Coordinates of C-alpha atoms in Angstrom, one line a residue:
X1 CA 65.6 136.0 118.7
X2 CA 66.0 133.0 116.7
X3 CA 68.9 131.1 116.8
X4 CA 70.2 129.4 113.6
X5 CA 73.3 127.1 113.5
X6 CA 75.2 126.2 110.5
X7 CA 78.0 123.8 109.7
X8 CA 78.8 120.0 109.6
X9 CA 77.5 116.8 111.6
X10 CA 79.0 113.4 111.8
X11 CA 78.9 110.3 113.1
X12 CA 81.9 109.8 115.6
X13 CA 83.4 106.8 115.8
X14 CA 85.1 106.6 119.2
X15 CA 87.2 104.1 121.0
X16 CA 88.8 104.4 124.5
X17 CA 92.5 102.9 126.2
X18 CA 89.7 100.0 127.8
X19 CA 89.0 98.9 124.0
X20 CA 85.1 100.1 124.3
X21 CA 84.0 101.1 121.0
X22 CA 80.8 103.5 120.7
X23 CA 79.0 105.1 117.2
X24 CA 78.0 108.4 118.5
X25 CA 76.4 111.8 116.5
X26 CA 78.7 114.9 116.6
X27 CA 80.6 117.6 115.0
X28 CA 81.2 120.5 116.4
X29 CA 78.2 122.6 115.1
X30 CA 75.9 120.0 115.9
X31 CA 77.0 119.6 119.4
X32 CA 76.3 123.0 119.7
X33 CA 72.8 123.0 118.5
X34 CA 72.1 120.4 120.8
X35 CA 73.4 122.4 123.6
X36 CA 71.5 125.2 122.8
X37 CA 68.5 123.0 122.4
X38 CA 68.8 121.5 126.1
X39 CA 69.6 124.8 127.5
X40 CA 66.2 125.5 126.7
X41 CA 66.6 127.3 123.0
X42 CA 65.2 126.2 119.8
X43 CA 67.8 126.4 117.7
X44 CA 67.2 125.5 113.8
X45 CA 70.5 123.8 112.4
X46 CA 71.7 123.7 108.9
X47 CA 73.4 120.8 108.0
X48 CA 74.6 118.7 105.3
X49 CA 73.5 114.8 105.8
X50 CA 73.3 111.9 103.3
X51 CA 70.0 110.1 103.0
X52 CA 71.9 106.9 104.6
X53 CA 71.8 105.5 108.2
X54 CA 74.2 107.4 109.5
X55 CA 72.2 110.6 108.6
X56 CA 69.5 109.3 110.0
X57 CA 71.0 108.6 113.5
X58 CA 72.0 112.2 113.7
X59 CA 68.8 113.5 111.9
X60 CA 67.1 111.5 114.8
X61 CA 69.7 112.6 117.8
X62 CA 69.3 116.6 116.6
X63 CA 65.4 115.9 116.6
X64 CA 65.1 114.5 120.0
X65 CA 67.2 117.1 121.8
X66 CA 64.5 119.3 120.5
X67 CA 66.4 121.1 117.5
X68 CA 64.9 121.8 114.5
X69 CA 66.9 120.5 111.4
X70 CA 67.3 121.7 107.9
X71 CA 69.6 118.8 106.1
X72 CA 70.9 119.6 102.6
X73 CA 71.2 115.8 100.8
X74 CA 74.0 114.8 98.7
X75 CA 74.9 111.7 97.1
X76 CA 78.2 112.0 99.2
X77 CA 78.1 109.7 102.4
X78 CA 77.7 111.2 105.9
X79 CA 81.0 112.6 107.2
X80 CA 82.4 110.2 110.0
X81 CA 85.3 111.2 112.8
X82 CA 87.4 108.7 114.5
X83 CA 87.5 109.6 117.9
X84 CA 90.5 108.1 120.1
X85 CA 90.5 108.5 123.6
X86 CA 94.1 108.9 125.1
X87 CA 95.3 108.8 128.5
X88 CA 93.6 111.7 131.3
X89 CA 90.7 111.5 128.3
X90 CA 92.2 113.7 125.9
X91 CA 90.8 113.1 121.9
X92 CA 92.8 112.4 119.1
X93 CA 90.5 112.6 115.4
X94 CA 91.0 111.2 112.3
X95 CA 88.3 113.1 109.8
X96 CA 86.1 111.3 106.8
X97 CA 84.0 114.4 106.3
X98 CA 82.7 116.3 103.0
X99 CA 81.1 120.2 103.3
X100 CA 78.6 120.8 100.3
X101 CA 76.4 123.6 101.0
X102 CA 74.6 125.6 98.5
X103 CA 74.1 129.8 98.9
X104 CA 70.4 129.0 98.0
X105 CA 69.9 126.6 100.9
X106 CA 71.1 128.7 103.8
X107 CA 69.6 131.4 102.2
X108 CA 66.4 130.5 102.7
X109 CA 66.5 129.1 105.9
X110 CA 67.7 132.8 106.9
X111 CA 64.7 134.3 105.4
X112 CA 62.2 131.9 106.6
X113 CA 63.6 132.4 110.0
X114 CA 65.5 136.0 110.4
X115 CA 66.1 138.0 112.0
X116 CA 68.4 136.2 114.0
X117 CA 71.5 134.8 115.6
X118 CA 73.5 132.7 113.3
X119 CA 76.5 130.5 114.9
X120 CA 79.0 129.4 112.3
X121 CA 82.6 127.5 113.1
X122 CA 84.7 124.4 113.0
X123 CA 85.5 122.6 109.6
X124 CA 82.4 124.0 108.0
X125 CA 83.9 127.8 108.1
X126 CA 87.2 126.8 105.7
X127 CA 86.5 123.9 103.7
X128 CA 84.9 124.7 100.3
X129 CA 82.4 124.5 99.0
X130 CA 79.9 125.5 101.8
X131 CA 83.0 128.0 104.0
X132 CA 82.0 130.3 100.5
X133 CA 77.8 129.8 101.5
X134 CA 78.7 130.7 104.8
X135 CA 81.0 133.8 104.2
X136 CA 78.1 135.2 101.7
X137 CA 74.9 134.5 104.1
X138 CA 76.7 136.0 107.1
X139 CA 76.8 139.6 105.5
X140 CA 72.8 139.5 105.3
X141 CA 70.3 141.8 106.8
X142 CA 69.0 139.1 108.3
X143 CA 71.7 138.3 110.4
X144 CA 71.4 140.5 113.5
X145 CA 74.2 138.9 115.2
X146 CA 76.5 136.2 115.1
X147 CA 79.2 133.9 117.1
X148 CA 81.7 131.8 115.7
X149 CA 84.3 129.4 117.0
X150 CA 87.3 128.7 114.4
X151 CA 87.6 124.8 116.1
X152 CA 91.1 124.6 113.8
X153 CA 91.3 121.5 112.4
X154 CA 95.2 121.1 111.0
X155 CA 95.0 117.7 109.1
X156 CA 91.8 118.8 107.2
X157 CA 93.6 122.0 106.0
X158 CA 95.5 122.4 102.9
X159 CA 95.8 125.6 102.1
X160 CA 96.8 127.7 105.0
X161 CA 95.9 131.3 103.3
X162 CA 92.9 130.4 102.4
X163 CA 91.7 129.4 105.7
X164 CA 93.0 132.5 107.1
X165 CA 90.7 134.1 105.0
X166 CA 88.1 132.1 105.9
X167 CA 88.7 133.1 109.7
X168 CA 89.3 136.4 109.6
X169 CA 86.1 137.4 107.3
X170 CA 84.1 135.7 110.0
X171 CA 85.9 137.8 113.0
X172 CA 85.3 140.3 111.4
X173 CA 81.4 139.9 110.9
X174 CA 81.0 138.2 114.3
X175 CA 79.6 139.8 117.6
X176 CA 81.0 136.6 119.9
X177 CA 83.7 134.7 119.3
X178 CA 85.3 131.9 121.7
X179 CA 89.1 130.3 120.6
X180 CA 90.8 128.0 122.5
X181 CA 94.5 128.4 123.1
X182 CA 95.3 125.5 120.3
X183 CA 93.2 127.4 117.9
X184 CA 94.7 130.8 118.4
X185 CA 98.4 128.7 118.3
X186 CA 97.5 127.7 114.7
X187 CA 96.2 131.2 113.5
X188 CA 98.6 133.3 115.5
X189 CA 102.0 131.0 116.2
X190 CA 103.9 131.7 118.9
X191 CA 101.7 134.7 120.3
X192 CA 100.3 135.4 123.3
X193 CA 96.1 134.1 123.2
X194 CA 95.6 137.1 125.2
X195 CA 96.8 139.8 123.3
X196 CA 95.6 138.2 120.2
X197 CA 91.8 138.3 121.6
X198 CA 92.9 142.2 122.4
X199 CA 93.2 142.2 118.6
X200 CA 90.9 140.5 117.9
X201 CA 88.2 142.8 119.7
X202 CA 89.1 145.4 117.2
X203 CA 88.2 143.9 114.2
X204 CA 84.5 144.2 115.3
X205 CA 83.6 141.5 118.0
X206 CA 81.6 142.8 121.3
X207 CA 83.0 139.8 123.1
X208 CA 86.3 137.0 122.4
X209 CA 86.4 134.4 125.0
X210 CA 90.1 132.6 125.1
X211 CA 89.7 128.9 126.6
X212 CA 92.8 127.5 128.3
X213 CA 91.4 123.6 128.8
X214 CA 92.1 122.8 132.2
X215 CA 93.3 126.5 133.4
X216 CA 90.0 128.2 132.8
X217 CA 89.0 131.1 130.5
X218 CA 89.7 134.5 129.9
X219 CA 86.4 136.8 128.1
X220 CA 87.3 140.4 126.8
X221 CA 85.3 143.4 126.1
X222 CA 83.9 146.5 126.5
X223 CA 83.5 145.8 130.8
X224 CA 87.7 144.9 130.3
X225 CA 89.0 141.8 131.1
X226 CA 87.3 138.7 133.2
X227 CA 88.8 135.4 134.4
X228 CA 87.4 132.3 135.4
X229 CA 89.0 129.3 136.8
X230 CA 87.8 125.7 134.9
X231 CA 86.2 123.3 137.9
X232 CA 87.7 120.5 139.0
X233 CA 86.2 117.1 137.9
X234 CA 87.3 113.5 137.4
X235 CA 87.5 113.7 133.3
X236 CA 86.3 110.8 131.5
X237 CA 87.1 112.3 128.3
X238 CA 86.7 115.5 126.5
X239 CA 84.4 115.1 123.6
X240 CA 82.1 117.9 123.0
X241 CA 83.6 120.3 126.0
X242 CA 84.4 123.2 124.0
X243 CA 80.8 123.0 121.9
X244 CA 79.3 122.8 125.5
X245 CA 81.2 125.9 126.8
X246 CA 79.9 127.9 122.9
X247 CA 76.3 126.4 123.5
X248 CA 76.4 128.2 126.8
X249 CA 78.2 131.1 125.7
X250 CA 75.5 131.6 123.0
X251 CA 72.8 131.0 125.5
X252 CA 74.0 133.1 128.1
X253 CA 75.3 136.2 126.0
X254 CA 71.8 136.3 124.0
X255 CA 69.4 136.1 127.4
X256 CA 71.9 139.1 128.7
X257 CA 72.1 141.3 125.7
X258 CA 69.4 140.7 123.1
X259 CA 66.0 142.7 122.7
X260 CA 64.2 139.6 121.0
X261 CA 61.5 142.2 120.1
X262 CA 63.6 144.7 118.2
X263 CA 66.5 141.9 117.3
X264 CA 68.8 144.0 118.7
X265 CA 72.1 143.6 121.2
X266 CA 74.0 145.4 124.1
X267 CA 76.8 145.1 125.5
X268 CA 77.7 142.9 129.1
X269 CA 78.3 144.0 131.8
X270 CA 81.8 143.1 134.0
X271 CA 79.4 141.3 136.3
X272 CA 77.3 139.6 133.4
X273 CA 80.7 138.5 131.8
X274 CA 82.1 137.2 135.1
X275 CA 78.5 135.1 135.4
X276 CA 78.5 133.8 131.7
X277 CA 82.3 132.5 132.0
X278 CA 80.9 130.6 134.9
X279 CA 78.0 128.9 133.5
X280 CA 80.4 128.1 130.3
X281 CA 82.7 126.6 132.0
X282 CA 80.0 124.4 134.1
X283 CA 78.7 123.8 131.4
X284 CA 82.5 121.8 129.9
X285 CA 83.0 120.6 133.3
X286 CA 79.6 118.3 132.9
X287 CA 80.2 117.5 129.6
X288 CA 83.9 116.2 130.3
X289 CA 82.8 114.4 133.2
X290 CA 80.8 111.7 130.9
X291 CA 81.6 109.5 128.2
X292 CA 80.7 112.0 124.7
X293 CA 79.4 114.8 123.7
X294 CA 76.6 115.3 126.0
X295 CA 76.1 118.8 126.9
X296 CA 73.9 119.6 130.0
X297 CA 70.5 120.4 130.2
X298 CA 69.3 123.9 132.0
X299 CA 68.3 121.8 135.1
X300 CA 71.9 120.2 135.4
X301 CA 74.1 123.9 134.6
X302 CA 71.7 125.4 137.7
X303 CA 71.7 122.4 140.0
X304 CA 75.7 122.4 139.3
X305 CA 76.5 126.7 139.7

């Protein structure tokens, strides 16, 4: 099945505690396209990028990791993220980013590539105007499945409702969906990540994977429930972890439930969930243990089971 990614890219900017100062492509969809491409995939990615250098440099990044990339150009300058490094090599961000996406755009890269997977998330899923392009495109025919990671972003949302809304139609539509424990702290406060992925499983998903950083992950289903310890590794810092971890749930839950012939999907297996937690987590534990948001090829997630 064709896999189609949609959402923003950006240059990060990032800076460490040693002073070192690095211009890097990212955002949190693109990461993930990237992923998918070294995992062996070709994903096409939907973007918006400004014909200036920075867009370039990503255009170039996405293209040499082997995605396929369909840019909308604006007038409006690429999006940048500071990045700060912190102490055990958590990331602080401070966002310069703008989200213009038309229905027409993403609608045709659907129908020239359909059916297919879509993945959708991060700031591109609430802010407007492209969250709207989104929400309308993911309701197509052509859209035989679809994951989607809510990546909450706090500072860049200012009206809490409306982002809600934004969320839930996507849980709603999606077939996987991974949260992190911040994530599910700023849609749910003060609940247990848990129970809320119980929920969560209800309003349509096959599959709601609950990452708790260095504790591991949790994935829920139809097999039940599944836990799986995170791996020990000396962090450098933790750019890109959580896109690594989707990039490989994507991956992993497609090659173990998809008929690419009939663009259909099953359901996992306990044992299948169990094996897919594990290669996601891998997957975070590589990408933590170097400097950015490089995700690992298939070679490197086998060599490291």
């Amino acid at each position: 099945m064709n896999v189609l990614v949609v959402g923003e890219s950006l240059l990060d900017i990032v800076s460490d505690t040693a002073g070192h100062v690095a211009a890097v492509p990212g955002g949190s969809p693109a990461n993930v396209a990237v992923g998918l491409a070294r995992l062996g995939l070709r994903p096409t990615f939907v973007t918006h990028l400004a014909p200036d250098d920075a867009g370039e440099t990503i255009r170039a990044h996405l293209e040499s990791a082997g995605a396929d990339i369909v840019a909308v150009d604006t007038a409006t300058p690429t999006s940048t993220a500071t990045a700060t490094i912190g102490t055990g090599g958590a990331a602080s961000y401070r966002f310069e980013i703008a989200w213009n996406l038309s229905d027409a755009a993403l609608d045709d890269a659907i129908a020239t590539h359909g059916p297919l997977h879509l993945h959708a998330g991060s700031i591109a899923a609430v802010m407007q105007p492209g969250a709207d392009a989104i929400a309308s495109a993911i309701e197509g025919p052509l859209v035989a499945s679809m994951s989607f990671d809510p990546n909450i972003r706090p500072g860049l949302i200012h009206d809490r409702e409306a982002a809600l809304h934004s969320v839930r139609r996507c849980l709603s539509r999606a077939d996987v969906v991974k949260a992190s424990d911040e994530d599910i702290a700023w849609i749910e406060p003060g609940e247990d990540p848990v129970k809320v992925a119980s929920r969560w499983l209800a309003l349509g998903p096959s599959l709601v994977v609950v990452t708790l950083g260095s504790d591991g992950a949790w994935a829920l289903g139809t097999f039940g429930q599944v836990f799986v310890p995170a791996r020990t590794v000396d962090v450098v810092d933790t750019v890109g972890a959580g896109d690594s971890f989707m990039s490989a749930l994507i991956a992993g839950w497609l090659a173990f439930t998809c008929d690419s012939s009939r663009g259909t999907v099953g359901e996992l297996t306990e044992e299948q969930a169990r094996d897919l937690l594990v290669d996601c987590v891998t997957a975070a534990a590589i990408t933590v243990g170097r400097r950015g948001a490089q995700p690992p090829t298939r070679a490197e997630l086998t060599a490291a089971r």
